[in-house]
Amino acid sequence: MSQEDYYQDVREHHLEPLWTIGDWFLSNEPLRVYRPYQWHWSDVYPRLMAAADHMVPGQGGARRVLVYAHPDLTQTLGTTHTLNVAMQMILPGEEAPAHRHTPLAIRFIITGQGASTTVNGERMAMGSGDFLVTPRWAWHDHRHEGEGPMVWMDGLDIPLTRWMGGMFVEPYSASMQEESVPSQQSAKVFGTAGIYPKVSEDFKTANGSLMVYPWEATRKALEAVREVALNPFDGAIVEYRNPRSGGPVLPSLGATMQSLQPRETTKTHRHTSSVAYYVFRGEGCTDIDGQMYDWSQGDVIVIPPWHWHRHRNMSSTQEALLFAINDEPVMQNLGLYREEGLPSERDAD
Ligand SMILES: [Fe+2]
Ligand SMILES: [Fe+2]
């Protein structure tokens, strides 16, 4: 059999000779399959507000949400290859009906007050800077009984869930859930860092742990970290964790809040996790593989895996606050997490 006939024959049997496959198959390091990317708040916000003219939650769609669909990831509508960032808006009097799905979700509240999210019968208030958890397959709905538009960022692992073959969605039997447990109960029980409640096995929240992380607690933790434990690559940074397990806030999604002081510049590093940043406060720039991404409040920036990056707060007076979601828990659990500092900066101190 000639070489050519051999290759044709094996391929007809859906076998591929490893020695003919290019380096993409077993590449020396993660391939760059999508670029860093940025969405400006000035592009997003008016379009999110205008969505009120085009849909009402519960009528022709469950949620008034704009998904950040990366132009290199059009097949999945992913923001990174594993995660979605989306911006949700709800108006006074509106209700986003109850449903559940296997993709897990976090909410980071941007503006507005008087809205609440109910997860498995536990109602949680939403205020600017608060961080809320919706575990996999937990019933959830949102309602707004306050004034003005309520805006929050959703973070979900939809691309990962779909790729793993685990996607399920189910509407609730009624429009909205009844409150079946005391409101804010997870915050009351788990809201004190370092003092661990010994709750009974049958204590019920959707994840058996804390589900709403109030801004004041995050703020306080950040300030404490700034005084004593700066991270060279991220400034003052805190991670949202599950206070019962000590593990990540959700099995496939990590979340952080970081603070950069005026003019603070971090060192350069890279890691195999992908990260989507949301600029909560301030303005600055992030250098991703030598390209500068200038950001200001409300922008979203994606750092794909294994891209060198560093952050700089450009203001000489204002602190910058960056909220971020990442897929580090997945990479840690699979033994695929790696992180390294830029070698040329290692001795630069
Ligand atoms: Fe949902
Ligand atoms: Fe990083």
Short mmCIF file of C-alpha atoms and ligand atoms in Angstrom, two decimals:
data_model
loop_
_atom_site.label_atom_id
_atom_site.label_comp_id
_atom_site.label_asym_id
_atom_site.label_seq_id
_atom_site.Cartn_x
_atom_site.Cartn_y
_atom_site.Cartn_z
CA MET A 1 0.00 0.00 0.00
CA SER A 2 1.39 3.41 -0.93
CA GLN A 3 1.82 6.07 1.73
CA GLU A 4 -1.01 8.06 0.17
CA ASP A 5 -3.34 5.08 0.09
CA TYR A 6 -2.48 4.29 3.68
CA TYR A 7 -3.43 7.78 4.90
CA GLN A 8 -6.65 7.69 2.92
CA ASP A 9 -7.47 4.24 4.29
CA VAL A 10 -6.96 5.12 7.96
CA ARG A 11 -8.88 8.38 7.61
CA GLU A 12 -11.79 6.56 6.00
CA HIS A 13 -11.92 4.62 9.26
CA HIS A 14 -11.85 7.83 11.30
CA LEU A 15 -8.35 7.25 12.58
CA GLU A 16 -5.79 10.02 12.50
CA PRO A 17 -2.03 9.30 12.50
CA LEU A 18 -0.67 11.37 15.39
CA TRP A 19 2.55 12.15 13.50
CA THR A 20 0.63 14.06 10.82
CA ILE A 21 -1.32 16.26 13.21
CA GLY A 22 0.03 19.77 13.63
CA ASP A 23 1.23 21.23 16.94
CA TRP A 24 -2.27 22.47 17.74
CA PHE A 25 -3.21 18.98 18.99
CA LEU A 26 -0.49 18.68 21.63
CA SER A 27 0.66 22.27 21.82
CA ASN A 28 3.56 23.34 24.03
CA GLU A 29 1.30 25.80 25.80
CA PRO A 30 -2.36 26.86 25.62
CA LEU A 31 -3.32 27.97 22.12
CA ARG A 32 -4.68 31.44 21.62
CA VAL A 33 -8.13 30.61 20.32
CA TYR A 34 -9.70 33.94 21.25
CA ARG A 35 -8.43 37.43 21.86
CA PRO A 36 -8.59 39.70 24.86
CA TYR A 37 -11.67 41.88 24.46
CA GLN A 38 -13.36 44.88 25.99
CA TRP A 39 -16.90 46.24 26.18
CA HIS A 40 -17.31 49.92 27.10
CA TRP A 41 -20.06 50.86 29.53
CA SER A 42 -20.96 53.81 27.28
CA ASP A 43 -21.89 51.27 24.58
CA VAL A 44 -23.70 48.88 26.90
CA TYR A 45 -25.67 51.09 29.29
CA PRO A 46 -27.88 52.99 26.80
CA ARG A 47 -28.65 49.74 24.99
CA LEU A 48 -29.57 48.04 28.25
CA MET A 49 -31.89 50.94 29.10
CA ALA A 50 -33.41 50.85 25.61
CA ALA A 51 -34.19 47.15 26.10
CA ALA A 52 -37.10 48.32 28.27
CA ASP A 53 -38.82 49.45 25.05
CA HIS A 54 -38.43 46.01 23.50
CA MET A 55 -39.21 43.43 26.17
CA VAL A 56 -40.85 42.95 29.54
CA PRO A 57 -39.57 40.12 31.78
CA GLY A 58 -41.99 37.21 31.69
CA GLN A 59 -43.45 38.27 28.34
CA GLY A 60 -41.67 36.77 25.36
CA GLY A 61 -38.61 35.92 27.44
CA ALA A 62 -37.81 35.35 31.09
CA ARG A 63 -35.09 37.96 31.60
CA ARG A 64 -34.18 41.40 30.23
CA VAL A 65 -30.52 40.59 29.72
CA LEU A 66 -27.78 41.56 27.27
CA VAL A 67 -25.18 38.80 26.97
CA TYR A 68 -21.57 39.80 26.38
CA ALA A 69 -20.91 37.66 23.30
CA HIS A 70 -17.20 37.61 22.43
CA PRO A 71 -16.71 38.10 18.66
CA ASP A 72 -14.29 35.14 18.56
CA LEU A 73 -16.72 32.84 20.39
CA THR A 74 -19.83 33.18 18.25
CA GLN A 75 -20.57 29.43 18.35
CA THR A 76 -21.15 29.50 22.11
CA LEU A 77 -22.00 33.18 22.76
CA GLY A 78 -19.38 32.89 25.49
CA THR A 79 -17.68 35.87 27.09
CA THR A 80 -14.74 33.61 27.84
CA HIS A 81 -14.64 30.00 26.58
CA THR A 82 -16.23 28.80 29.85
CA LEU A 83 -18.15 31.76 31.27
CA ASN A 84 -20.74 34.36 30.38
CA VAL A 85 -21.00 37.91 31.60
CA ALA A 86 -24.44 39.43 31.07
CA MET A 87 -26.09 42.67 32.17
CA GLN A 88 -29.63 42.49 33.55
CA MET A 89 -32.11 45.32 34.11
CA ILE A 90 -35.44 45.29 35.89
CA LEU A 91 -37.86 48.18 36.43
CA PRO A 92 -40.04 48.98 39.47
CA GLY A 93 -43.02 46.65 39.66
CA GLU A 94 -41.52 44.07 37.33
CA GLU A 95 -40.98 40.41 38.09
CA ALA A 96 -38.51 38.07 36.43
CA PRO A 97 -40.31 34.74 36.81
CA ALA A 98 -38.94 31.75 38.67
CA HIS A 99 -36.99 29.05 36.88
CA ARG A 100 -33.97 26.87 37.44
CA HIS A 101 -31.11 25.65 35.28
CA THR A 102 -27.92 23.66 35.58
CA PRO A 103 -25.67 26.62 34.72
CA LEU A 104 -24.77 28.27 38.02
CA ALA A 105 -24.87 32.02 38.48
CA ILE A 106 -23.58 34.93 40.51
CA ARG A 107 -25.02 38.46 40.59
CA PHE A 108 -22.93 41.55 41.23
CA ILE A 109 -25.24 44.48 41.91
CA ILE A 110 -24.39 47.73 40.13
CA THR A 111 -27.18 50.28 40.68
CA GLY A 112 -30.62 50.58 42.21
CA GLN A 113 -32.32 49.49 45.38
CA GLY A 114 -35.50 47.78 46.44
CA ALA A 115 -35.06 44.68 44.31
CA SER A 116 -34.62 41.18 45.63
CA THR A 117 -33.69 37.73 44.42
CA THR A 118 -35.36 34.65 45.87
CA VAL A 119 -33.36 31.41 45.70
CA ASN A 120 -35.08 28.19 46.82
CA GLY A 121 -37.53 30.24 48.86
CA GLU A 122 -34.89 32.47 50.50
CA ARG A 123 -35.32 36.14 49.66
CA MET A 124 -32.19 38.28 49.46
CA ALA A 125 -32.08 42.06 49.15
CA MET A 126 -29.91 43.52 46.38
CA GLY A 127 -27.85 46.69 46.88
CA SER A 128 -24.93 48.24 45.01
CA GLY A 129 -21.75 46.20 45.55
CA ASP A 130 -23.57 43.15 46.93
CA PHE A 131 -22.63 39.74 45.56
CA LEU A 132 -25.27 36.99 45.37
CA VAL A 133 -25.06 33.30 44.60
CA THR A 134 -27.45 31.09 42.64
CA PRO A 135 -26.17 27.47 42.77
CA ARG A 136 -26.84 24.93 40.02
CA TRP A 137 -30.43 23.82 39.68
CA ALA A 138 -31.73 26.22 42.34
CA TRP A 139 -35.08 27.95 41.75
CA HIS A 140 -34.63 31.70 41.39
CA ASP A 141 -36.67 34.77 40.56
CA HIS A 142 -36.12 38.52 40.79
CA ARG A 143 -38.56 41.27 41.72
CA HIS A 144 -38.29 45.03 42.04
CA GLU A 145 -40.36 46.94 44.58
CA GLY A 146 -38.17 50.06 44.75
CA GLU A 147 -37.49 53.09 42.58
CA GLY A 148 -35.69 53.48 39.27
CA PRO A 149 -33.97 50.87 37.12
CA MET A 150 -32.12 48.08 38.92
CA VAL A 151 -28.98 46.90 37.10
CA TRP A 152 -26.74 43.99 37.91
CA MET A 153 -24.09 41.85 36.28
CA ASP A 154 -24.81 38.15 35.90
CA GLY A 155 -21.95 35.65 35.70
CA LEU A 156 -22.77 32.11 34.54
CA ASP A 157 -20.93 29.00 33.35
CA ILE A 158 -23.23 28.38 30.36
CA PRO A 159 -20.52 27.57 27.75
CA LEU A 160 -18.87 25.09 30.13
CA THR A 161 -22.17 23.46 31.12
CA ARG A 162 -23.27 23.11 27.50
CA TRP A 163 -19.92 21.72 26.35
CA MET A 164 -19.96 19.14 29.16
CA GLY A 165 -23.40 17.96 28.08
CA GLY A 166 -25.11 19.03 31.29
CA MET A 167 -27.56 21.72 30.16
CA PHE A 168 -31.07 21.58 31.64
CA VAL A 169 -33.62 24.35 32.23
CA GLU A 170 -37.03 24.17 33.87
CA PRO A 171 -39.73 26.79 34.50
CA TYR A 172 -41.29 26.94 37.98
CA SER A 173 -44.86 25.80 38.60
CA ALA A 174 -45.91 29.38 39.41
CA SER A 175 -44.72 32.78 38.24
CA MET A 176 -42.88 33.54 41.49
CA GLN A 177 -41.76 31.52 44.51
CA GLU A 178 -43.30 31.80 47.95
CA GLU A 179 -40.84 32.69 50.70
CA SER A 180 -40.34 29.34 52.41
CA VAL A 181 -37.47 30.22 54.77
CA PRO A 182 -36.56 33.44 56.66
CA SER A 183 -35.24 36.14 54.36
CA GLN A 184 -31.43 36.65 54.35
CA GLN A 185 -31.04 33.53 56.50
CA SER A 186 -27.75 32.48 54.90
CA ALA A 187 -26.33 35.96 55.56
CA LYS A 188 -27.51 35.86 59.17
CA VAL A 189 -25.98 32.43 59.77
CA PHE A 190 -22.77 32.63 57.72
CA GLY A 191 -22.04 36.36 57.57
CA THR A 192 -19.34 36.44 60.28
CA ALA A 193 -15.90 35.64 58.90
CA GLY A 194 -13.77 33.21 60.89
CA ILE A 195 -16.54 32.21 63.27
CA TYR A 196 -18.01 29.07 61.85
CA PRO A 197 -21.58 28.14 62.65
CA LYS A 198 -22.18 24.50 63.52
CA VAL A 199 -25.47 24.14 61.75
CA SER A 200 -27.46 20.92 61.56
CA GLU A 201 -27.36 18.77 58.44
CA ASP A 202 -30.86 19.85 57.48
CA PHE A 203 -30.16 23.59 57.57
CA LYS A 204 -31.52 24.65 54.20
CA THR A 205 -30.19 27.21 51.83
CA ALA A 206 -29.79 26.44 48.14
CA ASN A 207 -26.11 25.63 48.60
CA GLY A 208 -26.19 24.90 52.33
CA SER A 209 -24.07 28.00 52.86
CA LEU A 210 -23.83 31.76 52.35
CA MET A 211 -25.64 33.14 49.31
CA VAL A 212 -25.38 36.91 49.65
CA TYR A 213 -22.12 38.74 50.35
CA PRO A 214 -22.91 42.34 51.33
CA TRP A 215 -20.74 45.11 49.99
CA GLU A 216 -19.81 46.40 53.44
CA ALA A 217 -18.17 43.09 54.35
CA THR A 218 -16.25 43.01 51.05
CA ARG A 219 -15.13 46.61 51.59
CA LYS A 220 -13.92 45.87 55.08
CA ALA A 221 -12.01 42.76 53.99
CA LEU A 222 -10.34 44.70 51.16
CA GLU A 223 -9.16 47.42 53.51
CA ALA A 224 -7.69 44.89 55.92
CA VAL A 225 -5.86 43.14 53.08
CA ARG A 226 -4.51 46.44 51.78
CA GLU A 227 -2.85 47.16 55.10
CA VAL A 228 -1.07 43.86 55.48
CA ALA A 229 -1.15 41.54 52.47
CA LEU A 230 -0.83 43.10 49.03
CA ASN A 231 -0.69 40.71 46.11
CA PRO A 232 2.05 41.77 43.63
CA PHE A 233 -0.10 40.86 40.62
CA ASP A 234 -3.47 42.12 41.80
CA GLY A 235 -3.01 44.77 44.48
CA ALA A 236 -5.42 44.30 47.37
CA ILE A 237 -7.59 41.37 46.38
CA VAL A 238 -10.19 39.27 48.15
CA GLU A 239 -11.88 36.14 46.92
CA TYR A 240 -15.51 35.25 47.53
CA ARG A 241 -15.52 31.80 49.11
CA ASN A 242 -18.05 29.37 50.51
CA PRO A 243 -17.76 29.83 54.29
CA ARG A 244 -18.98 26.33 55.01
CA SER A 245 -16.60 24.38 52.76
CA GLY A 246 -13.84 26.97 52.53
CA GLY A 247 -13.81 26.27 48.79
CA PRO A 248 -14.66 28.51 45.86
CA VAL A 249 -17.97 30.33 45.90
CA LEU A 250 -19.32 27.91 43.25
CA PRO A 251 -17.79 24.70 41.85
CA SER A 252 -16.91 26.07 38.43
CA LEU A 253 -16.83 29.81 39.02
CA GLY A 254 -14.51 31.89 41.18
CA ALA A 255 -15.10 35.56 41.96
CA THR A 256 -12.83 38.29 43.27
CA MET A 257 -12.85 41.96 44.17
CA GLN A 258 -9.63 43.94 43.94
CA SER A 259 -8.61 47.45 44.79
CA LEU A 260 -5.83 49.45 43.17
CA GLN A 261 -4.67 52.60 44.93
CA PRO A 262 -4.16 55.81 42.92
CA ARG A 263 -1.30 55.26 40.43
CA GLU A 264 -0.75 51.69 41.64
CA THR A 265 0.70 49.36 39.00
CA THR A 266 0.77 45.61 39.49
CA LYS A 267 3.40 43.19 38.29
CA THR A 268 2.83 41.06 35.20
CA HIS A 269 1.63 37.48 35.38
CA ARG A 270 -0.33 34.90 33.43
CA HIS A 271 -2.48 31.93 34.37
CA THR A 272 -4.45 29.18 32.71
CA SER A 273 -7.77 30.46 34.07
CA SER A 274 -9.82 32.88 31.99
CA VAL A 275 -11.06 36.05 33.66
CA ALA A 276 -13.81 38.57 32.89
CA TYR A 277 -13.37 41.87 34.73
CA TYR A 278 -16.10 44.35 35.49
CA VAL A 279 -14.89 47.85 36.44
CA PHE A 280 -16.92 48.74 39.51
CA ARG A 281 -15.15 52.05 40.23
CA GLY A 282 -12.33 54.12 38.81
CA GLU A 283 -10.27 54.24 35.66
CA GLY A 284 -7.06 52.70 34.52
CA CYS A 285 -5.57 50.39 31.97
CA THR A 286 -4.68 46.76 31.64
CA ASP A 287 -1.73 45.69 29.53
CA ILE A 288 -2.57 42.34 27.91
CA ASP A 289 0.33 40.88 25.92
CA GLY A 290 1.65 44.38 25.26
CA GLN A 291 -1.67 45.81 24.13
CA MET A 292 -3.24 48.51 26.32
CA TYR A 293 -6.90 48.34 27.25
CA ASP A 294 -8.02 51.61 28.83
CA TRP A 295 -10.97 51.11 31.11
CA SER A 296 -13.37 53.16 33.16
CA GLN A 297 -16.40 52.47 35.30
CA GLY A 298 -18.77 49.86 33.86
CA ASP A 299 -16.41 48.38 31.26
CA VAL A 300 -15.93 44.63 30.90
CA ILE A 301 -12.55 43.21 29.86
CA VAL A 302 -11.75 39.59 29.04
CA ILE A 303 -8.33 38.03 29.64
CA PRO A 304 -8.11 34.64 27.88
CA PRO A 305 -5.95 31.86 29.36
CA TRP A 306 -2.16 32.24 29.41
CA HIS A 307 -2.01 35.90 28.35
CA TRP A 308 0.47 38.13 30.19
CA HIS A 309 -1.29 40.99 31.94
CA ARG A 310 -0.82 43.80 34.44
CA HIS A 311 -3.14 46.48 35.76
CA ARG A 312 -2.64 50.17 36.41
CA ASN A 313 -4.84 52.67 38.18
CA MET A 314 -4.46 55.85 36.06
CA SER A 315 -6.05 58.19 38.56
CA SER A 316 -3.86 60.12 40.98
CA THR A 317 -6.70 60.54 43.47
CA GLN A 318 -9.30 57.76 43.07
CA GLU A 319 -9.15 54.12 44.08
CA ALA A 320 -10.03 51.61 41.33
CA LEU A 321 -12.23 48.62 42.17
CA LEU A 322 -12.30 45.63 39.83
CA PHE A 323 -14.82 42.84 40.23
CA ALA A 324 -14.05 39.65 38.30
CA ILE A 325 -15.31 36.16 37.62
CA ASN A 326 -12.99 33.32 36.60
CA ASP A 327 -12.91 29.59 35.88
CA GLU A 328 -9.99 28.90 38.22
CA PRO A 329 -11.96 26.33 40.32
CA VAL A 330 -12.37 24.13 37.22
CA MET A 331 -8.69 24.36 36.37
CA GLN A 332 -7.67 23.70 39.99
CA ASN A 333 -9.91 20.66 40.23
CA LEU A 334 -8.62 19.19 36.98
CA GLY A 335 -5.01 19.79 37.97
CA LEU A 336 -4.63 22.24 35.08
CA TYR A 337 -4.16 25.49 36.99
CA ARG A 338 -0.81 27.19 36.42
CA GLU A 339 0.31 30.69 37.17
CA GLU A 340 3.62 32.44 36.70
CA GLY A 341 5.12 35.90 37.02
CA LEU A 342 6.99 37.51 34.17
CA PRO A 343 10.61 36.31 34.61
CA SER A 344 12.17 39.70 33.77
CA GLU A 345 10.20 41.33 36.64
CA ARG A 346 11.06 38.72 39.24
CA ASP A 347 14.25 40.39 40.40
CA ALA A 348 13.12 43.93 39.70
CA ASP A 349 12.40 44.82 43.32
FE FE B 1 -31.86 32.09 35.46
FE FE B 2 -4.40 37.78 36.68
#
